[in-house]
Coordinates of C-alpha atoms and ligand atoms in Angstrom, one line a residue:
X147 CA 9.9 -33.1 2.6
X148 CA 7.5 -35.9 1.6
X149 CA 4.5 -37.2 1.8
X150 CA 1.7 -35.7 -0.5
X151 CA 3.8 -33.2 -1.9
X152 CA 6.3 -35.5 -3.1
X153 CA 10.4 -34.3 -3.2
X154 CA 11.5 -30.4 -3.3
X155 CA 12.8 -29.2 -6.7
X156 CA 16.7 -29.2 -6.2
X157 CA 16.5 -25.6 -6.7
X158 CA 14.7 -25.2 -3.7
X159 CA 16.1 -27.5 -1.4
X160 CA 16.2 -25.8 1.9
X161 CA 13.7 -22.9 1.0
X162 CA 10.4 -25.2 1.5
X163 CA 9.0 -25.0 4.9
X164 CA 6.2 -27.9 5.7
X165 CA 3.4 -27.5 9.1
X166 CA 6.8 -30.2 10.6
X167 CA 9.1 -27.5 10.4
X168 CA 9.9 -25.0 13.5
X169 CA 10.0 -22.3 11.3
X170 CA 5.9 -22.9 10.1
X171 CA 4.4 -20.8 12.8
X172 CA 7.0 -17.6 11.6
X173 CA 5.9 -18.0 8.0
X174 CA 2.1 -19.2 7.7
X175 CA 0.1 -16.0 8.7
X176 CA 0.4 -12.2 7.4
X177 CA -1.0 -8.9 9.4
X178 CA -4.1 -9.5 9.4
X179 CA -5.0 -13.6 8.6
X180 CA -3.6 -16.9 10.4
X181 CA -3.0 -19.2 7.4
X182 CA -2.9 -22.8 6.9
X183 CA -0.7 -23.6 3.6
X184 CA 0.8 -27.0 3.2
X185 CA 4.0 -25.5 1.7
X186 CA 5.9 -21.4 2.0
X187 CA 8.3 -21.2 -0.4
X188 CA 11.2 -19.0 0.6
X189 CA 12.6 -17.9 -2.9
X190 CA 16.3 -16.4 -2.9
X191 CA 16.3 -15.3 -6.9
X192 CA 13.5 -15.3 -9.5
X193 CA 14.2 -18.5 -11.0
X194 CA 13.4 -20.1 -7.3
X195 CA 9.9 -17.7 -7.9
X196 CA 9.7 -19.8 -11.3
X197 CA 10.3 -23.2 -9.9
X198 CA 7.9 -22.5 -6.7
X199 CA 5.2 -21.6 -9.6
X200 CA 5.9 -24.8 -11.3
X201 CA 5.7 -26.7 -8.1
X202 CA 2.8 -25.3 -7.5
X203 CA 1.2 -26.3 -10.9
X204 CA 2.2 -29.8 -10.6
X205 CA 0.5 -30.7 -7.2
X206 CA -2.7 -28.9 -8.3
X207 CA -1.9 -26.0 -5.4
X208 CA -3.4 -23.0 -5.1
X209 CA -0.8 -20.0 -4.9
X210 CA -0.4 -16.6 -2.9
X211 CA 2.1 -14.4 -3.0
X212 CA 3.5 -12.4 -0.3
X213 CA 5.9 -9.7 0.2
X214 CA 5.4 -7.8 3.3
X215 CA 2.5 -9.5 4.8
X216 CA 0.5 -6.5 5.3
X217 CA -2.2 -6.8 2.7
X218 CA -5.3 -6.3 3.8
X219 CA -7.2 -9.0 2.5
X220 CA -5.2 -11.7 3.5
X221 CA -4.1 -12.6 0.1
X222 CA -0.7 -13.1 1.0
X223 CA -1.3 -16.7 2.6
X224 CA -3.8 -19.2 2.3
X225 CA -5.4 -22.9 3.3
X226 CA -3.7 -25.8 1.8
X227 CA -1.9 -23.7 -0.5
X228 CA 1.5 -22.9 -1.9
X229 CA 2.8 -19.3 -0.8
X230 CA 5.4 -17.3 -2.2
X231 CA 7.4 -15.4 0.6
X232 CA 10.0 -13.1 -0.9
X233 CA 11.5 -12.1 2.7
X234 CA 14.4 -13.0 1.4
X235 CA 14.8 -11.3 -1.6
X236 CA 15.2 -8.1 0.0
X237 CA 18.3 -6.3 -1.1
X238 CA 18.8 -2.4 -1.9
X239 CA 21.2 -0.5 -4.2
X240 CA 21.9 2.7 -6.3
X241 CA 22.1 1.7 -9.3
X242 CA 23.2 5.4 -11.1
X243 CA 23.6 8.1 -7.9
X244 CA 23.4 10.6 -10.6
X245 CA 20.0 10.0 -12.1
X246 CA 18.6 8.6 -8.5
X247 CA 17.7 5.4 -9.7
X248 CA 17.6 2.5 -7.2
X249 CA 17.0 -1.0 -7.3
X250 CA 14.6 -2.9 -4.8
X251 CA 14.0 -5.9 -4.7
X252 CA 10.4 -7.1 -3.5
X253 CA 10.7 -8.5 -0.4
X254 CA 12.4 -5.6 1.4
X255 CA 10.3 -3.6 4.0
X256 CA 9.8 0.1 3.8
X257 CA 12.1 0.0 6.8
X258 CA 14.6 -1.5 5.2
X259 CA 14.3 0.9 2.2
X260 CA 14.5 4.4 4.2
X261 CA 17.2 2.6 6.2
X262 CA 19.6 1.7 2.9
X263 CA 18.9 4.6 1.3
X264 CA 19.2 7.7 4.1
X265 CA 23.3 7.2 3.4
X266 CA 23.1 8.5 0.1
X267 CA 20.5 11.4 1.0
X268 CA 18.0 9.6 -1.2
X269 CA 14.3 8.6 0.0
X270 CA 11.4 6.7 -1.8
X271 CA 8.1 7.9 -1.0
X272 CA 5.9 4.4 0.1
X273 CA 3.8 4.2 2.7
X274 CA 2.9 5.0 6.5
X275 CA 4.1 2.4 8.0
X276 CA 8.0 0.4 7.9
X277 CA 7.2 -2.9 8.4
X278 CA 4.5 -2.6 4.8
X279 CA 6.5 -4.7 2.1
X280 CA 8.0 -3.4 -1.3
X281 CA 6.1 -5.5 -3.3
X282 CA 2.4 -4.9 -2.4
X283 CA 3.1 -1.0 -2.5
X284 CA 4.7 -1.2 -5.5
X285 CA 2.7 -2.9 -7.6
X286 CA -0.5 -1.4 -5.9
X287 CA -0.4 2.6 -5.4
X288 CA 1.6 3.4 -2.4
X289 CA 0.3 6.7 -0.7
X290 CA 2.8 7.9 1.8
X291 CA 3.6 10.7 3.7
X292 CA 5.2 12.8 1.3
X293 CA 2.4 11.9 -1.4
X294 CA 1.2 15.6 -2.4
X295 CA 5.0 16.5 -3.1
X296 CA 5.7 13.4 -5.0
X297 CA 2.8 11.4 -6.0
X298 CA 2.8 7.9 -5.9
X299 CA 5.3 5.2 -5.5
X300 CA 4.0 3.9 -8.8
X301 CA 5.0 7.0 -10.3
X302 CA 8.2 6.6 -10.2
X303 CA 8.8 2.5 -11.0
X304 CA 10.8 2.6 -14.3
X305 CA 11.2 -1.5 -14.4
X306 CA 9.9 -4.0 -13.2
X307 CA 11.3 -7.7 -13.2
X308 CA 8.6 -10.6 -12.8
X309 CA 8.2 -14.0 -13.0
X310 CA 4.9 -14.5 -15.2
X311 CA 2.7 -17.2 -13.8
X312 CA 4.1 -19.6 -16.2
X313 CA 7.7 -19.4 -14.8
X314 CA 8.8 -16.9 -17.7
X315 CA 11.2 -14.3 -16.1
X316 CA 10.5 -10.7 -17.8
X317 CA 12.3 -7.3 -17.2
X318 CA 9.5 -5.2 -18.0
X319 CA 10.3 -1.2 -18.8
X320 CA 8.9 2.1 -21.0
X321 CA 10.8 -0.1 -24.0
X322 CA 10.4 -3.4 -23.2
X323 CA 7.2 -4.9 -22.8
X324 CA 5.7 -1.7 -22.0
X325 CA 2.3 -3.5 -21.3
X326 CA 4.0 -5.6 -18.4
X327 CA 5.3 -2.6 -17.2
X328 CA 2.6 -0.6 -17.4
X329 CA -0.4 -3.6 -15.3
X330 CA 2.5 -3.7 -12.8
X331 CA 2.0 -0.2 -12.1
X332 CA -1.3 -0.7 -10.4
X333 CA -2.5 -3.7 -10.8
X334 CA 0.3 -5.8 -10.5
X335 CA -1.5 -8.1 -7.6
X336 CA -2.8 -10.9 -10.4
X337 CA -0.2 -10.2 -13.0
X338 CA 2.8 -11.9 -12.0
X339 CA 5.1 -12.0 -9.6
X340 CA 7.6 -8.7 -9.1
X341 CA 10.8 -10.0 -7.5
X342 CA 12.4 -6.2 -8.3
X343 CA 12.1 -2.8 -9.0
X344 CA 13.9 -0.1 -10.6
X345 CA 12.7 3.1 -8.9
X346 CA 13.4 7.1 -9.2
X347 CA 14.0 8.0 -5.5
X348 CA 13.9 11.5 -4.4
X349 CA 16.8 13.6 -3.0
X350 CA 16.0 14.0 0.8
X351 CA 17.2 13.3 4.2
X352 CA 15.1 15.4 6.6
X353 CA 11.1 16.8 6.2
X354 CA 9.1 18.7 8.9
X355 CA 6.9 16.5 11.1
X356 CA 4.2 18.0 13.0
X357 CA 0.9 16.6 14.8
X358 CA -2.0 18.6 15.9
X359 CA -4.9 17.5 17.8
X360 CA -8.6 19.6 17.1
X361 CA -12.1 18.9 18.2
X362 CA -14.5 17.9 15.4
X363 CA -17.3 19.9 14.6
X364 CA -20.6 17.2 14.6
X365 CA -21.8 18.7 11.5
X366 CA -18.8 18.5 9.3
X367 CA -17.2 22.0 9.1
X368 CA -13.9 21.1 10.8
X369 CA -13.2 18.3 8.4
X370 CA -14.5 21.0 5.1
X371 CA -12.3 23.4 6.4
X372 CA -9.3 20.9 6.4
X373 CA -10.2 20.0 2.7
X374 CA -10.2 23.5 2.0
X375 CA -7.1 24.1 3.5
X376 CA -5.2 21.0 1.8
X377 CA -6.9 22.1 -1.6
X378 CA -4.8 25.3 -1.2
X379 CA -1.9 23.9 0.2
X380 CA 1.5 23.7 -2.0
X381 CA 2.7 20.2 -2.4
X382 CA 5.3 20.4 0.0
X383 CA 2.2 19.5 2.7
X384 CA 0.9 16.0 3.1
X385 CA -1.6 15.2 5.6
X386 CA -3.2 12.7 7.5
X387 CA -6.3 12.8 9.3
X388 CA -7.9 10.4 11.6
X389 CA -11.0 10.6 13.6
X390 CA -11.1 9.6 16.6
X391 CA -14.2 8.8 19.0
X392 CA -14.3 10.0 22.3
X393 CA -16.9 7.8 23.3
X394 CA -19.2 10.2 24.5
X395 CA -20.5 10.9 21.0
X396 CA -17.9 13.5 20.8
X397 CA -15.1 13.3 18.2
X398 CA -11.5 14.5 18.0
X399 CA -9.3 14.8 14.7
X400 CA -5.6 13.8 15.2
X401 CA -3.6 15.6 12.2
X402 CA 0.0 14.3 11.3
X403 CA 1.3 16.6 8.3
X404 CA 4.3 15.9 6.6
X405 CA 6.9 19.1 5.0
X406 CA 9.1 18.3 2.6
X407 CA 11.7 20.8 3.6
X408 CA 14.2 20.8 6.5
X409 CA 13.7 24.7 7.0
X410 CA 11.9 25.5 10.0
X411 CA 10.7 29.0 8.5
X412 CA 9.3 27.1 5.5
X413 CA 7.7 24.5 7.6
X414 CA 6.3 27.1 10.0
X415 CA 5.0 28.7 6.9
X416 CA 3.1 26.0 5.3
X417 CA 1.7 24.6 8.3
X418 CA 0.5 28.0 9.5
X419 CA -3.3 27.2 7.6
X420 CA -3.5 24.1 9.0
X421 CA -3.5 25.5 12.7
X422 CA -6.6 27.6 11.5
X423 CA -8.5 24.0 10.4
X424 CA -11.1 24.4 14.5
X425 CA -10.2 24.8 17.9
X426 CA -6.5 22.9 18.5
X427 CA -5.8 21.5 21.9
X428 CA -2.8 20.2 21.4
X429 CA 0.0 20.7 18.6
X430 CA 3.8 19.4 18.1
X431 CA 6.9 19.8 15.3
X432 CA 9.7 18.6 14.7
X433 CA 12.3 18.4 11.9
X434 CA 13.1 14.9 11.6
X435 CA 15.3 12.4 9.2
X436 CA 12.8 10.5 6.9
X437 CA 13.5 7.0 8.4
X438 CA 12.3 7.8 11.3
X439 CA 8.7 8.2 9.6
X440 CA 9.3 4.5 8.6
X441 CA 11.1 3.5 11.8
X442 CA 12.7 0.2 11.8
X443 CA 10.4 0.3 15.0
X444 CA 7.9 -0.8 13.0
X445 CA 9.6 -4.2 11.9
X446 CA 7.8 -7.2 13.2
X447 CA 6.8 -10.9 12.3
X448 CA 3.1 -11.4 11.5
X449 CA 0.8 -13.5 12.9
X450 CA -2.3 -12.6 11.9
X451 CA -2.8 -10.2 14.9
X452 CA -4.8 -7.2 13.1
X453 CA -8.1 -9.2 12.2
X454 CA -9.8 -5.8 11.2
X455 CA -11.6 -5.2 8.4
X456 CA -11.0 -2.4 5.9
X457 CA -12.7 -0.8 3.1
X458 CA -12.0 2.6 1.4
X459 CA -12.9 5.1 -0.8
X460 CA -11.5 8.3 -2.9
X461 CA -13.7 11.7 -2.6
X462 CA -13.5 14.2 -5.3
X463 CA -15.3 16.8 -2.8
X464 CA -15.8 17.0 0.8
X465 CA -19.5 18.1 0.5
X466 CA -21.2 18.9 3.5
X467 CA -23.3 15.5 3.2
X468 CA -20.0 14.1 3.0
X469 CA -18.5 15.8 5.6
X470 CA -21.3 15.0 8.1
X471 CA -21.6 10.9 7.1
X472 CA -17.9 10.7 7.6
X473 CA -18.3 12.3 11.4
X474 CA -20.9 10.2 12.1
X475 CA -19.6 6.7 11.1
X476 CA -16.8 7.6 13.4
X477 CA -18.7 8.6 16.6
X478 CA -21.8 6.2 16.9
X479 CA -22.2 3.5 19.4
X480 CA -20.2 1.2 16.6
X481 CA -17.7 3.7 15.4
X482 CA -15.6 3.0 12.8
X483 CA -11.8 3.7 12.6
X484 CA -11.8 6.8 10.1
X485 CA -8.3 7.9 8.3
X486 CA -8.1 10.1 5.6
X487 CA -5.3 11.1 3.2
X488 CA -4.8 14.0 1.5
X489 CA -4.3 14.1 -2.5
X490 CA -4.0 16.3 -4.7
X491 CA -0.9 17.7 -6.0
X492 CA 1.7 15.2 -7.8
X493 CA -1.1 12.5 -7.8
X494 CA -3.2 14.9 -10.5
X495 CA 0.0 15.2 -12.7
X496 CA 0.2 11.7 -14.8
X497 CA -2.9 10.7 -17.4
X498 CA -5.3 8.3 -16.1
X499 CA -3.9 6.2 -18.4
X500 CA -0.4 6.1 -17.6
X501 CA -0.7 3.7 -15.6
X502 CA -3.2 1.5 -13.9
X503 CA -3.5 3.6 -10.9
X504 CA -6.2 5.6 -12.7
X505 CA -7.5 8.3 -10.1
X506 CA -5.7 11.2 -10.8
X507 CA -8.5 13.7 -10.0
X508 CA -9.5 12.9 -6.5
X509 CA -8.3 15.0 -3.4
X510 CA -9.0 12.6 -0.2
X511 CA -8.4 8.8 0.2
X512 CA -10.8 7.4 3.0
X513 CA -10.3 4.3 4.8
X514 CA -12.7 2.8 7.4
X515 CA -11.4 0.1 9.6
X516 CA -13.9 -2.2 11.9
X517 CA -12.0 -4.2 14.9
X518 CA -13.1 -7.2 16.7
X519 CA -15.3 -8.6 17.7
X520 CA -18.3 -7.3 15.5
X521 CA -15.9 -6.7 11.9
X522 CA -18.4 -7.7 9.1
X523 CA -21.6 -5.8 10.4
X524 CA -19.6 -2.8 11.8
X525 CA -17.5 -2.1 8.4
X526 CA -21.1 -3.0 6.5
X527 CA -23.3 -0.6 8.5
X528 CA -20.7 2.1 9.4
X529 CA -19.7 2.4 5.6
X530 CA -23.1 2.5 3.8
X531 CA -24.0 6.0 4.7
X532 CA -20.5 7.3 3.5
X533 CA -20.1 4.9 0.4
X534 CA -22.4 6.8 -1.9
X535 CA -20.1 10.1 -1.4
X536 CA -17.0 8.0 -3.4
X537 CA -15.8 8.0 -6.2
X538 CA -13.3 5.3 -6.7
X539 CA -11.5 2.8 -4.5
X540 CA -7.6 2.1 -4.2
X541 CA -7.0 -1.7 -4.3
X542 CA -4.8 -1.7 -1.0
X543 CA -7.0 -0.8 1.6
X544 CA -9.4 -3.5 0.9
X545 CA -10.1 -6.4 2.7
X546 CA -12.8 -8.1 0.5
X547 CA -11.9 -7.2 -2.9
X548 CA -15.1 -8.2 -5.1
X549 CA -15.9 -7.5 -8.7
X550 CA -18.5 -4.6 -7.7
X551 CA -14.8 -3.7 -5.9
X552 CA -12.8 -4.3 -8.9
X553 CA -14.9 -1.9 -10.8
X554 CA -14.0 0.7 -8.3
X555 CA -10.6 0.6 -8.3
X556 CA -10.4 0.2 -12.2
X557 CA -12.6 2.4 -13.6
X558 CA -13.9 2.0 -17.0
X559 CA -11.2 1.9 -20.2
X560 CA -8.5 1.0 -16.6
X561 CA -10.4 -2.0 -15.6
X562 CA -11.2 -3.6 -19.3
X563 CA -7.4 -2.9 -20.4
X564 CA -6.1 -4.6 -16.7
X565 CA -8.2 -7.9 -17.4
X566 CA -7.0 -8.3 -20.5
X567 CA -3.5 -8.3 -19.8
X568 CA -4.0 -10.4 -16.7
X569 CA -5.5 -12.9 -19.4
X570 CA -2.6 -12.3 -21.6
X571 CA 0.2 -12.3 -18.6
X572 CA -1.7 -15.5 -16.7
X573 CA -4.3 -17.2 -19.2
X574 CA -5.1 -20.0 -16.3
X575 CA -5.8 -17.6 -13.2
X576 CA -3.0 -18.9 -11.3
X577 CA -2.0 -15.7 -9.1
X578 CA -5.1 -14.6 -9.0
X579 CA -9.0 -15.0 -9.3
X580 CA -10.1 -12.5 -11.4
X581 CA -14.2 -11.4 -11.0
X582 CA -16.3 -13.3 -13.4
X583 CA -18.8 -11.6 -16.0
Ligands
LIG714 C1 -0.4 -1.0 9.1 C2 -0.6 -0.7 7.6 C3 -0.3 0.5 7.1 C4 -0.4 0.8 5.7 N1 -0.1 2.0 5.3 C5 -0.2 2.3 3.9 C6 0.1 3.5 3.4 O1 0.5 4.4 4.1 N2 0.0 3.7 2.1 C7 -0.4 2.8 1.2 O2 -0.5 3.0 0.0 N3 -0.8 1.6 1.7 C8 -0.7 1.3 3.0 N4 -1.1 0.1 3.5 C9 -1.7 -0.8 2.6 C10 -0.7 -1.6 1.8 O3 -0.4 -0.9 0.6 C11 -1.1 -2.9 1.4 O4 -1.6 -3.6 2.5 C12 0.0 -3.7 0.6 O5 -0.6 -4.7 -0.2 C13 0.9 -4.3 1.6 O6 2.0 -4.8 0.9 P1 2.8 -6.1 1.4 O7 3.8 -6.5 0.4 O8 3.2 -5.9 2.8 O9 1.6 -7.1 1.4 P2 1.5 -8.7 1.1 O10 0.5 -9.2 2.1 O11 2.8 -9.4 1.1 O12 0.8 -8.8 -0.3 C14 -0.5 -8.4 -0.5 C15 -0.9 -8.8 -1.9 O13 -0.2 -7.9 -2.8 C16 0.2 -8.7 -4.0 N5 1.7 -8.7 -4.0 C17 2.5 -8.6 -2.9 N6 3.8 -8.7 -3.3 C18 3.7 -8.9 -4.7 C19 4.7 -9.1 -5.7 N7 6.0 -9.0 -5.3 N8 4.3 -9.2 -7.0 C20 3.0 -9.2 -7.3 N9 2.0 -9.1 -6.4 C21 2.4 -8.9 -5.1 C22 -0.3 -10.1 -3.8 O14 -1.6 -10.2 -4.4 C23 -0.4 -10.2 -2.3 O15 -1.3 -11.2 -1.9 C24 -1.0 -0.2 4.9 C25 -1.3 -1.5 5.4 C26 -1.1 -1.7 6.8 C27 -1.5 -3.0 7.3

C-alpha cells in the first residue's frame, strides 16, 4: 500500500485491504450500508486491533468497528475511513467443560458458535439469526430465541478482552477492572474494541420449535391475549411475533415459539395456551437441534443489501391503545414490518444495574422495520403513533441512534454512568461519537 496512507505497520502487512485490492468489494459494506473506507483492516490478534487503532490515529482516520456486519445502523463501515473487521478472529473453545465456560472470540458468527459448540451438548443463547456477529450481540444485549429461559447473552459474559481506543489491551472480569467489564455488557459499542469473550453457555442440544399462523383482531385483542398468555407462560417459552399485512387492510400474526426441552409431552404442554392466543389457520412443531435455529444457512457476505430502516421499543404493558397502534402501523397503505419479542422471565432476574443493559422490567421488545423505496417517512410516520406506548429502547435494533435515542436505551443513573466511562475508556471519541449536551 501507498499513496496517502503511507506504508502498512509490519504487523499488519498483508491484513490492509485498499479500493486496488480484489478483495475491497467483499469487505467495504455490512447488511444494511455500501461503504466507502480508504482502508479494512483485517486483524488476526488484539495487538493487530491495537496497531490498526494507531494507524488510524496517525492518518487522522475516522474508525468503525465491525464484527458481524449486521448492525443496524451501518456503524460497522464507513466513507474514507479506517474499519476494523474481526472476521478473522473467529475461534471457539471450552475453556472448563465442567463449569460451561467457553471462549469466543468476536468475530465469529452465531453460526459458527451453535456449530462449535452442539459437540459438547452446550448452546449460547444470541440471537435470531446465524450470520449476526459475536461482537455486536455481545457487547449490545442479544435477545434470542431461548431469551425467557435464559435471559440475555450479556448475562452470562464473565470476561471480556478489549483493546481500549488508545491500543491498551485489557482482560476485563467481576475482579479485574470490573468497570470495563461491566460498560461492555451493554454498551460496549463506543467503549473499546472486544476481540473475545468468556461466556457461561447452557447445557442443551435440542428445544421444541413450533410456528403458528392466527388472524389479527383489528382492534388489538389477539395481540393482548398473546401478552397475556406469555405473561403466564414458564420460561421454558420464548416467542416471536410478527405481523404481517395482507394487503387488504387485513392482518395475520406469524408466531415462532421456542421450548427449551426436547420432550414432546412438555412441549405439547407449554405451547397448549398459545394455540388459544385467536383463530389459528395454520400450526407446525418440531423437536429440533439448536443449530438449526442458527443455521449455517444463514452465513453470507454483506453487501449492503438490507437498506431498511429500523427503530424499536420495549413495552411494559400491552394496553389496549397499545395493542391497537401496533395493528395499525402494520396494516395501512405504508405498513411497517412489525416483530415483537417476548420478555419476561430470566431478563427480570439481574438489577438494573448489573449491567448496562438496564431494562429488566419490560415484557415485549418491538421493532418496526421500513423497506425501500420510502424508508425515512414510512419508519417516521408508521412509528409515531406507537412510540408514545414505550418505555425504553435496546441499542441494536436502531438504525439512527441519536442522543434523544441514547436516553432511551440508557435510562437515567445507566446512561450518566455509560458516558462517563466511555470518557474514561476513550477520552478522544475515537470509536465512537458520543451525543453532545
Ligand atoms: C437479520 C438480523 C437479525 C437480528 N436478530 C437479532 C436478534 O435476534 N437478537 C438481537 O439481540 N439482535 C438481533 N439483531 C440485531 C443485532 O444485535 C445487531 O445488529 C448487532 O449489532 C449485530 O452485531 P454484528 O457484530 O453483526 O454487527 P456489526 O455491524 O459488526 O457491528 C455493529 C456495531 O456494534 C459495535 N461492535 C461490533 N463488534 C464490536 C466489538 N467487537 N467490540 C466493540 N463494539 C463492537 C460497533 O459499534 C459496530 O459498529 C439482528 C440484526 C439483523 C440484521
Amino acid at each position: 500500500m501507498s499513496g496517502v496512507l503511507g506504508s502498512v505497520p509490519t504487523e499488519l502487512v498483508g491484513k490492509v485491504v485498499t479500493p486496488d485490492d480484489k478483495r475491497y468489494s467483499r469487505v467495504r459494506s455490512t447488511y444494511t450500508v455500501i461503504g466507502s473506507p480508504a482502508v479494512v483492516v483485517l486483524p488476526e490478534s488484539a495487538p493487530d486491533v491495537a496497531a490498526a487503532l494507531r494507524f488510524a490515529q496517525e492518518r487522522n482516520l475516522q474508525v468503525a468497528v465491525r464484527s458481524g456486519g449486521h448492525g443496524l445502523a451501518g456503524s460497522g463501515t464507513n466513507d474514507g475511513g479506517l474499519v476494523i473487521d474481526l472476521r478473522a478472529m473467529n475461534r471457539v473453545g471450552v475453556v472448563d467443560r465442567r463449569s460451561r465456560l467457553v471462549r469466543v472470540e468476536a468475530g465469529a458468527r452465531w453460526a459458527q458458535v451453535a456449530q462449535a459448540l452442539a459437540p459438547h451438548g452446550l448452546a449460547i443463547s444470541s440471537g435470531d439469526h446465524g450470520n449476526v456477529g459475536v461482537g455486536g450481540i455481545a457487547t449490545g444485549g442479544g435477545v434470542g430465541w431461548m431469551v425467557r429461559k435464559y435471559g440475555l447473552t450479556v448475562d452470562h459474559v464473565r470476561a471480556v478482552e478489549v483493546v481500549l481506543a488508545d491500543g491498551t489491551i485489557m482482560r476485563a472480569d467481576a475482579e479485574n477492572e470490573p468497570d470495563l467489564l461491566w460498560v461492555m455488557r451493554g454498551a460496549g459499542a463506543g467503549s473499546g474494541v472486544a476481540t473475545a469473550f468468556e461466556i457461561d453457555a447452557m447445557e442443551l442440544r435440542e428445544v421444541g420449535y413450533a410456528q403458528l399462523v392466527t388472524s389479527v383482531d383489528p382492534a388489538g385483542g389477539t395481540l393482548r391475549r398473546w401478552a397475556d398468555i406469555m405473561a403466564g407462560a414458564p420460561r421454558e417459552l420464548s416467542t416471536e411475533l410478527r405481523l404481517a399485512s395482507q394487503g387488504d387492510g387485513s392482518t395475520m400474526a406469524v408466531i415462532t415459539a421456542v421450548v427449551t426441552s426436547d420432550t414432546s409431552s412438555v412441549i405439547r404442554k407449554v405451547l397448549e395456551p398459545l394455540f388459544k392466543v385467536g383463530d389459528v389457520l395454520g400450526q407446525q412443531a418440531h423437536v429440533v437441534p439448536y443449530p438449526e435455529l442458527v443455521s449455517p444457512m444463514h452465513l453470507h457476505e454483506n453487501t449492503g443489501q438490507m437498506p431498511a430502516r429500523t427503530t424499536n421499543g420495549l413495552l411494559t404493558e400491552m394496553s389496549a391503545g397499545a395493542a391497537r397502534a401496533l395493528v395499525r402501523a402494520s396494516a395501512g397503505r405504508d405498513p411497517l414490518m412489525v416483530q415483537m419479542r417476548s420478555l419476561g422471565g430470566a431478563t427480570h432476574d439481574p438489577e438494573p444495574s448489573a449491567t448496562a443493559f438496564a431494562h429488566r422490567h419490560q415484557n415485549v421488545l418491538v421493532i418496526g422495520a421500513a423497506f425501500p423505496p420510502n424508508v425515512r417517512n414510512t419508519l417516521r410516520t408508521g412509528w409515531a403513533p406507537v412510540a408514545p406506548y414505550m418505555d425504553g429502547a435496546y441499542i441494536n435494533f436502531e438504525s439512527a441512534p441519536t442522543k434523544d435515542t441514547f436516553a432511551r436505551f440508557y435510562p437515567g443513573p445507566t446512561g450518566d454512568r455509560v458516558l462517563e466511562l466511555q470518557r474514561r475508556y476513550d477520552p478522544d471519541g475515537i470509536l465512537h461519537p458520543r451525543p453532545t449536551a
